[in-house]
Amino acid sequence: MSDNPLPIPGAENPEKLTGLKQGPIKKVAAGIPAVVSALEMTVSEAGLQRGMKALFNLNQKGGFDCPSCAWPDPDDERSGIAEYCENGARAVAEEATAKKLTAEFFSQHSVQELGKLSDYEIGGKGRIAEPMFLPAGGTHYQPITWNAAFEKIGAELNRLASPDEAVFYTSGRTSNEAAFLYQLFVREYGTNNLPDCSNMCHESSGTALGESLGIGKGSVTLNDFYEAEVIMILGQNPGTNHPRMLTALQKAKANGATIISINPLPETGLMGFNNPQTVVGVLGYKPGLTDIFLPVKINGDMALLKAIEVLLLEAEQKAPGSVFDQHFINQNTQGYNDFLQDLKQYDAAELAAQAGVPYAQVQEVARVLAGKSKIIACWAMGLTQHKNAVATIKEVVNLLLLKGSIGKPGAGTCPVRGHSNVQGDRTMGIFERPGAKLLDAIEHNFHFAPPRKHGYDVVECIKAMHAGEAKVFFAMGGNFLSATPDTRFTAEALQKCRLTVHVSTKLNRSHLVHGQEALILPCLGRSDKDMRNGENRFVSCENSMGVIQSSRGVLEPVSKHLLSEPEIVCRLAKATLGERSKVSWDKYAADYDLIRADIERTIPGFADYNERVRQPGGFYLPNCNRSGDFDTPTRKAHFHIAAPEKQHLKEGELMMMTIRSHDQFNTTVYGLNDRYRGIYNERRVILMNAKDMRDRNLKNGDLVDLHNDHGGVARVAHKFVVVEYPIPEQCTATYFPETNVLVPITSVAEKSNTPTSKMVVLTVTPHQGF
C-alpha cells in the first residue's frame, strides 16, 4: 500500500474533530422532530416555494419517485399530507437545492483543496451545472462542451485493446429506461463489465433466494404486512434507512401482528414510532412496535435461527403436524428429511449462547412462531454483508418453509432494498453475469451478438483497475469511492485508470480521486422536469416489492446544461460505436415510449408497458413465489444445510459493523447528528460495550485508532471517539464511509462476493497523534 496521502473518507482531516455532544438514546422515532428536520432542510436548500412543490409531488401518483430508499407506495390511497419520510424529504431537498456549481466554482477551488473537505461539506456545495473536465496533470476541473466530452470518452474506449478493459458501474438511482439503454450499449460495445451497487448490498439476497426459491426478489406486497401474524426483522434499521416501513409495521401491529426484531443494536425506530400523520403521533404518544427484541451478536443470526428451528422441531415431534406445515413441505419442497437430520445434532441452548441471546428469549420466539403460519421475514445489510451471508439468508428461507410461510397472503420473504430502483436496474439487465435468456433476447431483437463471458462485479473491477487490467471507469450515478470497501486500495485503483467518468447530480468524493483524466457529466435528477418538444417526459422505476411506476419531475432544472440519463447513454453510444451500431440511438433519445416498447420485447413481465405504466400506481411484475411457484431446476423450494460460523477472535480483537447515522442516506451525509442514538456534532465515533471499554482502560470520550490487519495488510482509521453504547460484548459499530478504509477488499461473502462490511475484525488502541 502507498503511504501517499489521499483525499479519502478514512483520512479526511482526522486531526479536526467537530466536538462530540451526547444526549439520551431516543425511545421513539419520527413525530414532530422529524417533520421539523425535514422542513428545515427543504426550505434552506430549495426555498419555500420550490421545496414544497417538490414535496407535494413526491411519491404521489403522477409525481416523481423518491430518490432515496425503495420502500413501496400504497397501492390504493396515498396520503395527501406527505407520502414520504424525513430522509426522503432530505434527499429531495439535496436534489432540489438552488445552489449550483459552475465553471467559476471549479476555477476557484482545486481538486486538492476540495479533497480536504469532509463528505458532508463536499455534498453541501450544490448541483453541478455543466460538464467538467480534468486534464492529465491538471489541478482544477475546467468546462467542456457535451460534444467534446462524448468524443473524448468514445475515443478512449475505442483505443482500448479490449472492451473488457472498460468498467461501467451503475447506482440504484438510474431509471429503468436509462438502465436498459446502458446495458444495451455496454453489451454492443462488447463487455459484461456491469458492476452495480447491488454487488455491495443485496447480492447475497438475490443469490440465496434464487438458489432456494427460484427468484432473486422478495415475495411479499405491502398489503401482506397488514395480514401478517408475525413479522421478523433481522439486521435492519428501518427507522433511519426505510422510515416509511414504520407506518406499515404500526398498521400491522394494530391488526394483531407480533413484531420480532433481531439486531445487535436496539434501534429506536423499531422500539417506538410516533406517526406524524396521525393525531396520536402528533400528540406524542409512544406506541411501541417491537414485541420481542433479540440483541444478537454480530453474525450470530444463523445460530439464532437454528436455535429457533431446533425448538420448533421439538414441538413438532411432540405434536406431529401442529407446528410444521407438512402439506406445504410435501408438495413444494425438497431436502426436508436431510435438513431435519442435520438439525437434530444441535442443542438450542448452545446455539443461543453462540448467538449471544438469552435462551429464555429464544424459547419465547419459538412459542410465538409455533402456532403461526402467516410469517414475514425482513432483512437488510445486517445479514447480507458477512462471509456466510448467503447461507444465513437460506436459513431464513428454511424457517419460512418449515412454516409454509411463502406464497400465501400475509407471509413471505422481504429483502428491503436500500436504494430506489436498485431492483429495477437488475431487472433491466444491469448484471455482470447475465442469463442466457436475456442475451438471446438481445441478439434476436437488436441483431448483434452480446458477449457471453461474465464480467467484473464491484470487487473484481476494483482489483482489475488496481492491477492495470481495467483502464476506463464510467459510473452512471453513485459515489463509488465512498461506497466501496478498502478505501485506500480503491482510491489507488481509480488513480491508475486512464479516464474516470461520473454521471452525477452533485459533487462527491469520487470526483476528487480520479484517473489520469476525469469527466463529470451533470444529469437531471428525479425531481427535475425532462422537457422535449414541449413535453415533460417521464421515466419508470421498480420498488422493492416489484411494482413498476412512472416518475415525472416537477421542478425547473437549475441549469440548461443538464441532460437526462437516457440521452447521455444515447450520445455516449453514438460517440463510441458510430456507424457500426445496430441500434437507433437517436429515436430513443427523442421518445422514451420507444425505449419502453423495446424493453417490453426483451424483458419478461412488461407486456403493454407503455399503457400499464401510465395507470395510476403502475403495475406489479410477475413473481413466481408470490403465486406459490418455485422456478428452480426441480420446480420445488430447497432446504439448505449449513453450520453456523463461529468467530474466533484473538485476545484484544473485536468485531465491527459499519452503520449509517440518522443524518445520512447511503454515502450522502446530510448532517453531523444521529439524534436517535443520542450522538451529535460528530461522526468519527466507535460504539462500544461497557465491559469491552473497561477491559481496555477506556472511558467515554477517549480518542482511539482503529486497526485491521486482514491478509497481512495494515489498515488504520485514526482518531475516533469512544461512545459507550448498549451493544453486545466484543461488538462495535462505526459509521461509513469513514471506516470503509478498514473493510478488506479480500474479505467477501461466499458466492455473492459482497464485501463483509458488517464483520470487520479490529483492534482498538489509544490515539497516538500525528
Coordinates of C-alpha atoms in Angstrom, one line a residue, residues 29-482:
A29 CA -38.8 7.7 16.2
A30 CA -40.4 10.3 13.9
G31 CA -43.1 12.6 15.3
I32 CA -42.8 16.4 15.3
P33 CA -38.9 16.4 15.4
A34 CA -38.9 14.5 12.1
V35 CA -41.3 17.0 10.5
V36 CA -39.3 20.0 11.7
S37 CA -36.0 18.4 10.5
A38 CA -37.4 17.7 7.0
L39 CA -39.0 21.1 6.5
E40 CA -35.9 23.0 7.8
M41 CA -33.6 21.3 5.3
T42 CA -36.1 21.6 2.5
V43 CA -36.6 25.3 2.9
S44 CA -32.9 26.0 3.5
E45 CA -31.8 24.1 0.4
A46 CA -34.6 24.7 -2.1
G47 CA -36.5 27.7 -0.7
L48 CA -40.1 27.5 0.4
Q49 CA -42.0 27.5 -2.9
R50 CA -39.6 25.2 -4.8
G51 CA -39.2 22.9 -1.9
M52 CA -42.8 22.5 -1.1
K53 CA -43.7 21.9 -4.8
A54 CA -41.2 19.0 -4.8
L55 CA -42.6 17.5 -1.5
F56 CA -46.2 17.8 -2.6
N57 CA -45.4 15.7 -5.7
L58 CA -43.0 13.2 -4.0
N59 CA -44.3 9.6 -4.3
Q60 CA -47.7 10.8 -5.5
K61 CA -49.4 9.1 -8.4
G62 CA -48.3 11.1 -11.4
G63 CA -45.5 12.7 -9.4
F64 CA -41.9 11.6 -9.1
D65 CA -40.3 8.6 -7.3
C66 CA -38.3 9.3 -4.1
P67 CA -34.6 9.2 -4.9
S68 CA -33.8 7.6 -1.6
C69 CA -35.0 4.1 -0.4
A70 CA -37.1 1.6 -2.4
W71 CA -39.9 1.1 0.1
P72 CA -43.2 0.8 -1.8
D73 CA -46.0 3.3 -2.0
P74 CA -49.5 2.2 -1.1
D75 CA -51.4 0.6 -3.9
D76 CA -54.6 2.5 -3.2
E77 CA -55.0 5.8 -1.5
R78 CA -51.8 7.8 -0.7
S79 CA -51.5 10.4 1.9
G80 CA -52.5 13.9 0.8
I81 CA -50.3 15.3 3.5
A82 CA -47.0 13.7 2.9
E83 CA -46.3 10.4 1.2
Y84 CA -42.7 10.5 2.3
C85 CA -40.4 10.2 5.3
E86 CA -37.9 12.6 6.9
N87 CA -34.9 11.1 4.9
G88 CA -36.9 11.1 1.7
A89 CA -37.6 14.8 2.2
R90 CA -33.9 15.5 2.9
A91 CA -32.9 13.5 -0.2
V92 CA -35.2 15.7 -2.3
A93 CA -34.0 18.8 -0.6
E94 CA -30.4 18.0 -1.6
E95 CA -31.5 17.4 -5.2
A96 CA -33.8 20.4 -5.4
T97 CA -31.3 22.8 -3.9
A98 CA -31.0 26.1 -5.6
K99 CA -27.2 26.1 -5.1
K100 CA -25.2 25.2 -8.2
L101 CA -21.6 24.7 -9.2
T102 CA -20.5 26.4 -12.4
A103 CA -17.1 26.7 -14.1
E104 CA -16.3 29.7 -11.8
F105 CA -16.6 27.5 -8.7
F106 CA -14.2 24.9 -10.1
S107 CA -11.7 27.6 -11.2
Q108 CA -11.6 28.9 -7.7
H109 CA -11.2 25.5 -5.9
S110 CA -8.5 23.0 -6.8
V111 CA -9.2 19.3 -6.6
Q112 CA -6.6 19.1 -3.8
E113 CA -8.4 21.8 -1.8
L114 CA -11.8 20.2 -2.3
G115 CA -10.4 16.8 -1.2
K116 CA -9.6 18.2 2.2
L117 CA -13.3 18.7 2.9
S118 CA -15.5 16.1 4.7
D119 CA -18.1 14.2 2.7
Y120 CA -20.7 16.4 4.4
E121 CA -19.0 19.6 3.3
I122 CA -18.5 18.3 -0.3
G123 CA -22.1 17.2 -0.7
G124 CA -23.4 20.6 0.6
K125 CA -21.8 22.6 -2.2
G126 CA -24.8 22.2 -4.6
R127 CA -25.8 20.8 -8.0
I128 CA -23.2 20.5 -10.8
A129 CA -24.4 22.9 -13.5
E130 CA -22.3 22.0 -16.6
P131 CA -19.9 19.3 -17.9
M132 CA -16.4 19.5 -16.3
F133 CA -13.1 18.0 -17.4
L134 CA -9.8 17.5 -15.5
P135 CA -6.9 17.1 -18.0
A136 CA -3.9 15.0 -17.2
G137 CA -1.7 16.8 -14.7
G138 CA -4.4 19.4 -14.1
T139 CA -5.2 20.8 -10.7
H140 CA -8.6 22.3 -11.5
Y141 CA -11.7 21.0 -13.3
Q142 CA -12.5 23.1 -16.3
P143 CA -15.6 23.4 -18.5
I144 CA -16.1 21.2 -21.6
T145 CA -18.9 21.0 -24.1
W146 CA -21.1 18.0 -24.2
N147 CA -19.9 17.1 -27.7
A148 CA -16.2 17.3 -26.7
A149 CA -16.9 15.2 -23.6
F150 CA -18.6 12.4 -25.6
E151 CA -15.9 12.5 -28.2
K152 CA -13.2 12.1 -25.6
I153 CA -14.9 9.1 -23.9
G154 CA -15.6 7.4 -27.2
A155 CA -12.0 7.9 -28.4
E156 CA -10.7 6.5 -25.1
L157 CA -13.0 3.5 -25.2
N158 CA -12.1 2.8 -28.8
R159 CA -8.3 2.8 -28.2
L160 CA -8.5 0.1 -25.6
A161 CA -7.0 -3.3 -26.5
S162 CA -10.3 -5.0 -25.5
P163 CA -13.7 -3.8 -24.4
D164 CA -13.1 -5.8 -21.2
E165 CA -10.6 -3.0 -20.2
A166 CA -13.5 -0.8 -19.5
V167 CA -15.8 -0.9 -16.5
F168 CA -19.4 0.5 -16.5
Y169 CA -20.8 1.0 -12.9
T170 CA -24.4 1.7 -12.1
S171 CA -26.0 3.1 -9.0
G172 CA -29.6 2.4 -7.9
R173 CA -30.9 5.9 -8.9
T174 CA -30.8 5.1 -12.6
S175 CA -34.3 4.7 -14.2
N176 CA -35.5 1.6 -16.0
E177 CA -35.2 3.4 -19.3
A178 CA -31.6 4.6 -18.7
A179 CA -30.5 1.2 -17.3
F180 CA -31.9 -0.7 -20.2
L181 CA -30.1 1.6 -22.7
Y182 CA -26.9 1.5 -20.6
Q183 CA -26.6 -2.3 -20.6
L184 CA -27.6 -2.4 -24.3
F185 CA -24.8 -0.1 -25.2
V186 CA -22.2 -1.8 -23.0
R187 CA -23.0 -5.2 -24.5
E188 CA -23.0 -3.9 -28.0
Y189 CA -19.6 -2.3 -27.1
G190 CA -18.5 -5.8 -26.2
T191 CA -18.3 -6.5 -22.5
N192 CA -20.4 -7.6 -19.5
N193 CA -18.4 -5.4 -17.1
L194 CA -21.5 -4.0 -15.4
P195 CA -20.9 -3.9 -11.7
D196 CA -23.6 -2.1 -9.7
C197 CA -24.4 -1.2 -6.1
S198 CA -26.3 -4.5 -5.7
N199 CA -22.9 -6.2 -5.6
M200 CA -22.3 -4.4 -2.3
C201 CA -25.7 -4.7 -0.6
H202 CA -28.4 -7.3 -1.6
E203 CA -26.3 -9.5 -3.9
S204 CA -26.3 -12.1 -1.1
S205 CA -30.1 -11.9 -1.0
G206 CA -30.5 -12.4 -4.7
T207 CA -28.1 -15.4 -4.7
A208 CA -29.7 -17.1 -1.8
L209 CA -33.3 -16.6 -2.9
G210 CA -32.5 -17.5 -6.5
E211 CA -30.9 -20.8 -5.4
S212 CA -33.5 -21.7 -2.8
L213 CA -36.8 -20.3 -4.3
G214 CA -36.1 -19.6 -7.9
I215 CA -36.3 -15.8 -7.9
G216 CA -33.9 -13.3 -6.5
K217 CA -36.6 -11.0 -5.3
G218 CA -38.8 -10.9 -2.2
S219 CA -42.3 -12.4 -2.5
V220 CA -44.5 -10.0 -0.4
T221 CA -46.5 -6.9 -1.2
L222 CA -47.2 -4.0 1.2
N223 CA -50.7 -5.4 1.8
D224 CA -49.2 -8.6 3.1
F225 CA -47.9 -6.7 6.1
Y226 CA -51.4 -5.9 7.1
E227 CA -52.4 -9.6 7.2
A228 CA -49.2 -11.0 8.8
E229 CA -49.4 -12.7 12.2
V230 CA -45.6 -12.4 12.8
I231 CA -43.1 -10.0 11.2
M232 CA -39.4 -10.8 11.8
I233 CA -36.9 -8.0 11.2
L234 CA -33.3 -9.1 11.0
G235 CA -30.2 -6.9 10.6
Q236 CA -32.2 -3.9 9.6
N237 CA -32.8 -0.3 11.0
P238 CA -35.9 0.9 9.2
G239 CA -36.2 4.0 11.5
T240 CA -33.2 5.5 9.7
N241 CA -32.9 3.6 6.4
H242 CA -36.5 2.9 5.5
P243 CA -38.7 5.1 7.7
R244 CA -41.9 4.6 5.8
M245 CA -41.7 1.0 6.7
L246 CA -42.6 2.1 10.3
T247 CA -46.1 3.1 9.2
A248 CA -46.6 -0.4 7.7
L249 CA -45.4 -2.0 10.9
Q250 CA -47.6 0.2 13.0
K251 CA -50.6 -0.8 11.0
A252 CA -49.6 -4.5 11.1
K253 CA -49.3 -4.3 14.9
A254 CA -52.7 -2.7 15.1
N255 CA -54.1 -5.7 13.2
G256 CA -52.6 -8.1 15.7
A257 CA -49.1 -8.9 14.3
T258 CA -46.3 -9.8 16.7
I259 CA -43.1 -8.0 15.7
I260 CA -39.7 -9.6 16.5
S261 CA -36.6 -7.5 16.0
I262 CA -33.2 -9.2 15.8
N263 CA -30.2 -6.8 15.7
P264 CA -27.0 -6.0 17.7
L265 CA -28.3 -2.5 18.4
P266 CA -31.7 -1.6 19.9
E267 CA -32.7 0.8 17.1
T268 CA -35.1 3.5 18.1
G269 CA -37.4 3.2 15.1
L270 CA -38.1 -0.4 15.9
M271 CA -38.8 0.3 19.6
G272 CA -41.3 3.0 19.2
F273 CA -42.9 5.2 16.4
N274 CA -44.9 8.4 16.5
N275 CA -46.6 8.7 13.2
P276 CA -46.6 12.4 12.3
Q277 CA -49.6 11.9 10.1
T278 CA -51.9 10.9 12.9
V279 CA -53.3 12.8 15.9
V280 CA -51.8 10.2 18.2
G281 CA -48.4 10.7 16.7
V282 CA -48.6 14.5 16.7
L283 CA -49.6 14.5 20.4
G284 CA -46.5 12.5 21.2
Y285 CA -48.0 9.2 22.5
K286 CA -45.4 6.5 22.3
P287 CA -46.8 3.4 20.7
G288 CA -44.2 0.6 20.8
L289 CA -43.5 -1.5 17.8
T290 CA -41.2 -4.4 18.8
D291 CA -42.7 -7.1 21.0
I292 CA -39.6 -9.2 21.3
F293 CA -36.1 -7.7 20.8
L294 CA -33.2 -10.2 20.5
P295 CA -29.8 -8.4 20.9
V296 CA -27.8 -10.9 18.7
K297 CA -24.1 -10.7 18.4
I298 CA -22.6 -9.6 15.1
N299 CA -23.1 -12.6 12.7
G300 CA -24.9 -14.6 15.3
D301 CA -28.1 -14.7 13.2
M302 CA -27.7 -18.2 11.8
A303 CA -27.0 -19.7 15.2
L304 CA -30.1 -17.9 16.5
L305 CA -32.3 -19.1 13.6
K306 CA -31.1 -22.7 14.1
A307 CA -31.9 -22.5 17.8
I308 CA -35.4 -21.4 17.0
E309 CA -35.7 -24.2 14.4
V310 CA -34.5 -26.8 17.0
L311 CA -37.1 -25.7 19.5
L312 CA -39.8 -25.8 16.8
L313 CA -38.7 -29.3 15.8
E314 CA -39.0 -30.5 19.4
A315 CA -42.5 -29.1 19.5
E316 CA -43.4 -30.7 16.1
Q317 CA -42.2 -34.1 17.4
K318 CA -44.4 -33.8 20.4
A319 CA -47.5 -33.0 18.3
P320 CA -46.8 -34.0 14.7
G321 CA -48.4 -31.7 12.1
S322 CA -49.2 -29.0 14.6
V323 CA -46.1 -26.9 14.2
F324 CA -44.7 -27.6 10.7
D325 CA -46.8 -27.3 7.6
Q326 CA -46.4 -30.8 6.4
H327 CA -48.7 -30.5 3.4
F328 CA -46.8 -27.5 2.1
I329 CA -43.5 -29.2 2.7
N330 CA -44.5 -32.4 1.0
Q331 CA -46.0 -30.6 -2.0
N332 CA -43.5 -27.8 -2.5
T333 CA -40.0 -28.6 -1.1
Q334 CA -37.1 -30.9 -1.3
G335 CA -34.4 -31.7 1.1
Y336 CA -36.6 -31.7 4.2
N337 CA -35.6 -35.0 5.7
D338 CA -31.9 -34.3 5.2
F339 CA -32.4 -30.9 6.8
L340 CA -34.1 -32.4 9.9
Q341 CA -31.3 -35.0 10.3
D342 CA -28.7 -32.2 10.3
L343 CA -30.8 -30.0 12.7
K344 CA -31.0 -32.8 15.3
Q345 CA -27.3 -32.6 16.0
Y346 CA -27.7 -29.1 17.6
D347 CA -28.6 -28.0 21.1
A348 CA -30.8 -25.0 21.2
A349 CA -29.3 -23.6 24.4
E350 CA -25.7 -23.9 23.0
L351 CA -26.8 -22.1 19.8
A352 CA -28.5 -19.3 21.8
A353 CA -25.3 -18.8 23.7
Q354 CA -23.3 -18.7 20.5
A355 CA -25.7 -16.1 19.2
G356 CA -25.4 -14.1 22.4
V357 CA -29.1 -14.1 23.1
P358 CA -30.7 -15.2 26.4
Y359 CA -32.1 -18.7 26.0
A360 CA -35.4 -17.7 27.6
Q361 CA -36.0 -15.1 24.8
V362 CA -35.3 -17.7 22.1
Q363 CA -37.8 -20.0 23.8
E364 CA -40.3 -17.1 23.7
V365 CA -39.9 -16.6 20.0
A366 CA -40.3 -20.3 19.3
R367 CA -43.6 -20.3 21.3
V368 CA -44.8 -17.4 19.2
L369 CA -43.9 -19.0 15.9
A370 CA -45.1 -22.5 16.7
G371 CA -48.8 -21.6 16.3
K372 CA -48.5 -19.2 13.4
S373 CA -48.2 -19.6 9.6
K374 CA -48.5 -16.0 8.3
I375 CA -44.9 -15.0 8.9
I376 CA -42.9 -12.3 7.0
A377 CA -39.1 -12.2 7.3
C378 CA -37.5 -8.8 6.5
W379 CA -33.8 -8.2 6.4
A380 CA -31.1 -5.9 5.1
M381 CA -27.4 -5.3 5.3
G382 CA -27.0 -6.8 8.8
L383 CA -27.5 -10.2 7.1
T384 CA -26.1 -9.6 3.6
Q385 CA -22.6 -8.3 4.3
H386 CA -21.0 -11.3 6.0
K387 CA -18.8 -14.1 4.7
N388 CA -21.7 -16.6 5.3
A389 CA -24.4 -14.2 4.2
V390 CA -25.9 -16.4 1.5
A391 CA -26.1 -19.4 3.9
T392 CA -27.7 -17.2 6.6
I393 CA -30.4 -15.9 4.2
K394 CA -31.0 -19.5 3.2
E395 CA -31.6 -20.3 6.8
V396 CA -34.3 -17.6 6.9
V397 CA -35.9 -19.4 4.0
N398 CA -35.6 -22.7 5.8
L399 CA -37.6 -21.3 8.7
L400 CA -40.3 -19.9 6.4
L401 CA -40.5 -23.2 4.5
L402 CA -41.0 -25.2 7.7
K403 CA -44.0 -23.0 8.5
G404 CA -45.4 -22.9 4.9
S405 CA -44.9 -19.2 5.0
I406 CA -44.3 -18.5 1.3
G407 CA -46.9 -18.0 -1.4
K408 CA -49.8 -17.1 0.9
P409 CA -51.3 -13.8 2.0
G410 CA -49.5 -12.3 5.0
A411 CA -46.4 -14.3 4.6
G412 CA -43.1 -14.5 2.6
T413 CA -39.7 -13.1 2.0
C414 CA -38.9 -9.4 2.2
P415 CA -35.3 -8.2 1.5
V416 CA -35.6 -4.5 2.0
R417 CA -33.6 -2.7 -0.7
G418 CA -31.7 0.3 0.2
H419 CA -31.8 2.5 -2.9
S420 CA -34.7 3.5 -5.2
N421 CA -34.6 1.4 -8.4
V422 CA -31.6 -0.8 -7.5
Q423 CA -34.0 -3.7 -8.1
G424 CA -35.2 -2.2 -11.3
D425 CA -31.7 -1.9 -12.7
R426 CA -31.1 -5.6 -12.2
T427 CA -34.4 -6.4 -13.9
M428 CA -33.3 -4.3 -16.8
G429 CA -30.1 -6.4 -17.3
I430 CA -27.5 -4.5 -15.2
F431 CA -25.7 -7.6 -14.2
E432 CA -22.1 -8.8 -14.8
R433 CA -23.4 -12.4 -15.0
P434 CA -26.4 -12.2 -17.4
G435 CA -28.5 -15.2 -18.1
A436 CA -28.8 -16.8 -21.5
K437 CA -32.4 -15.8 -21.9
L438 CA -31.6 -12.1 -21.7
L439 CA -28.6 -12.4 -24.1
D440 CA -30.7 -14.4 -26.6
A441 CA -33.4 -11.8 -26.5
I442 CA -30.9 -9.0 -27.1
E443 CA -29.4 -10.9 -30.0
H444 CA -32.8 -11.6 -31.5
N445 CA -34.2 -8.1 -31.1
F446 CA -31.1 -6.0 -31.9
H447 CA -29.2 -8.1 -34.3
F448 CA -25.8 -8.2 -32.6
A449 CA -24.1 -10.9 -30.6
P450 CA -23.7 -9.8 -27.0
P451 CA -20.7 -11.2 -25.1
R452 CA -21.3 -14.4 -23.1
K453 CA -18.3 -14.2 -20.9
H454 CA -19.0 -13.0 -17.4
G455 CA -17.8 -9.5 -16.5
Y456 CA -16.5 -7.9 -13.3
D457 CA -18.5 -7.2 -10.2
V458 CA -17.6 -4.4 -7.9
V459 CA -14.8 -6.2 -6.0
E460 CA -13.4 -7.7 -9.2
C461 CA -13.4 -4.4 -11.1
I462 CA -11.5 -2.7 -8.2
K463 CA -8.9 -5.4 -8.3
A464 CA -8.7 -5.2 -12.1
M465 CA -8.2 -1.4 -12.1
H466 CA -5.6 -1.8 -9.3
A467 CA -3.7 -4.4 -11.5
G468 CA -3.9 -2.1 -14.6
E469 CA -6.2 -4.6 -16.3
A470 CA -9.1 -2.1 -16.5
K471 CA -8.2 1.4 -17.7
V472 CA -11.5 3.3 -18.2
F473 CA -14.1 3.6 -15.4
F474 CA -17.5 5.0 -16.2
A475 CA -20.1 5.5 -13.4
M476 CA -23.8 6.0 -14.0
G477 CA -24.5 7.8 -10.7
G478 CA -23.3 6.9 -7.2
N479 CA -20.3 7.8 -5.2
F480 CA -18.1 4.8 -6.0
L481 CA -15.1 5.5 -3.8
S482 CA -17.1 6.3 -0.7

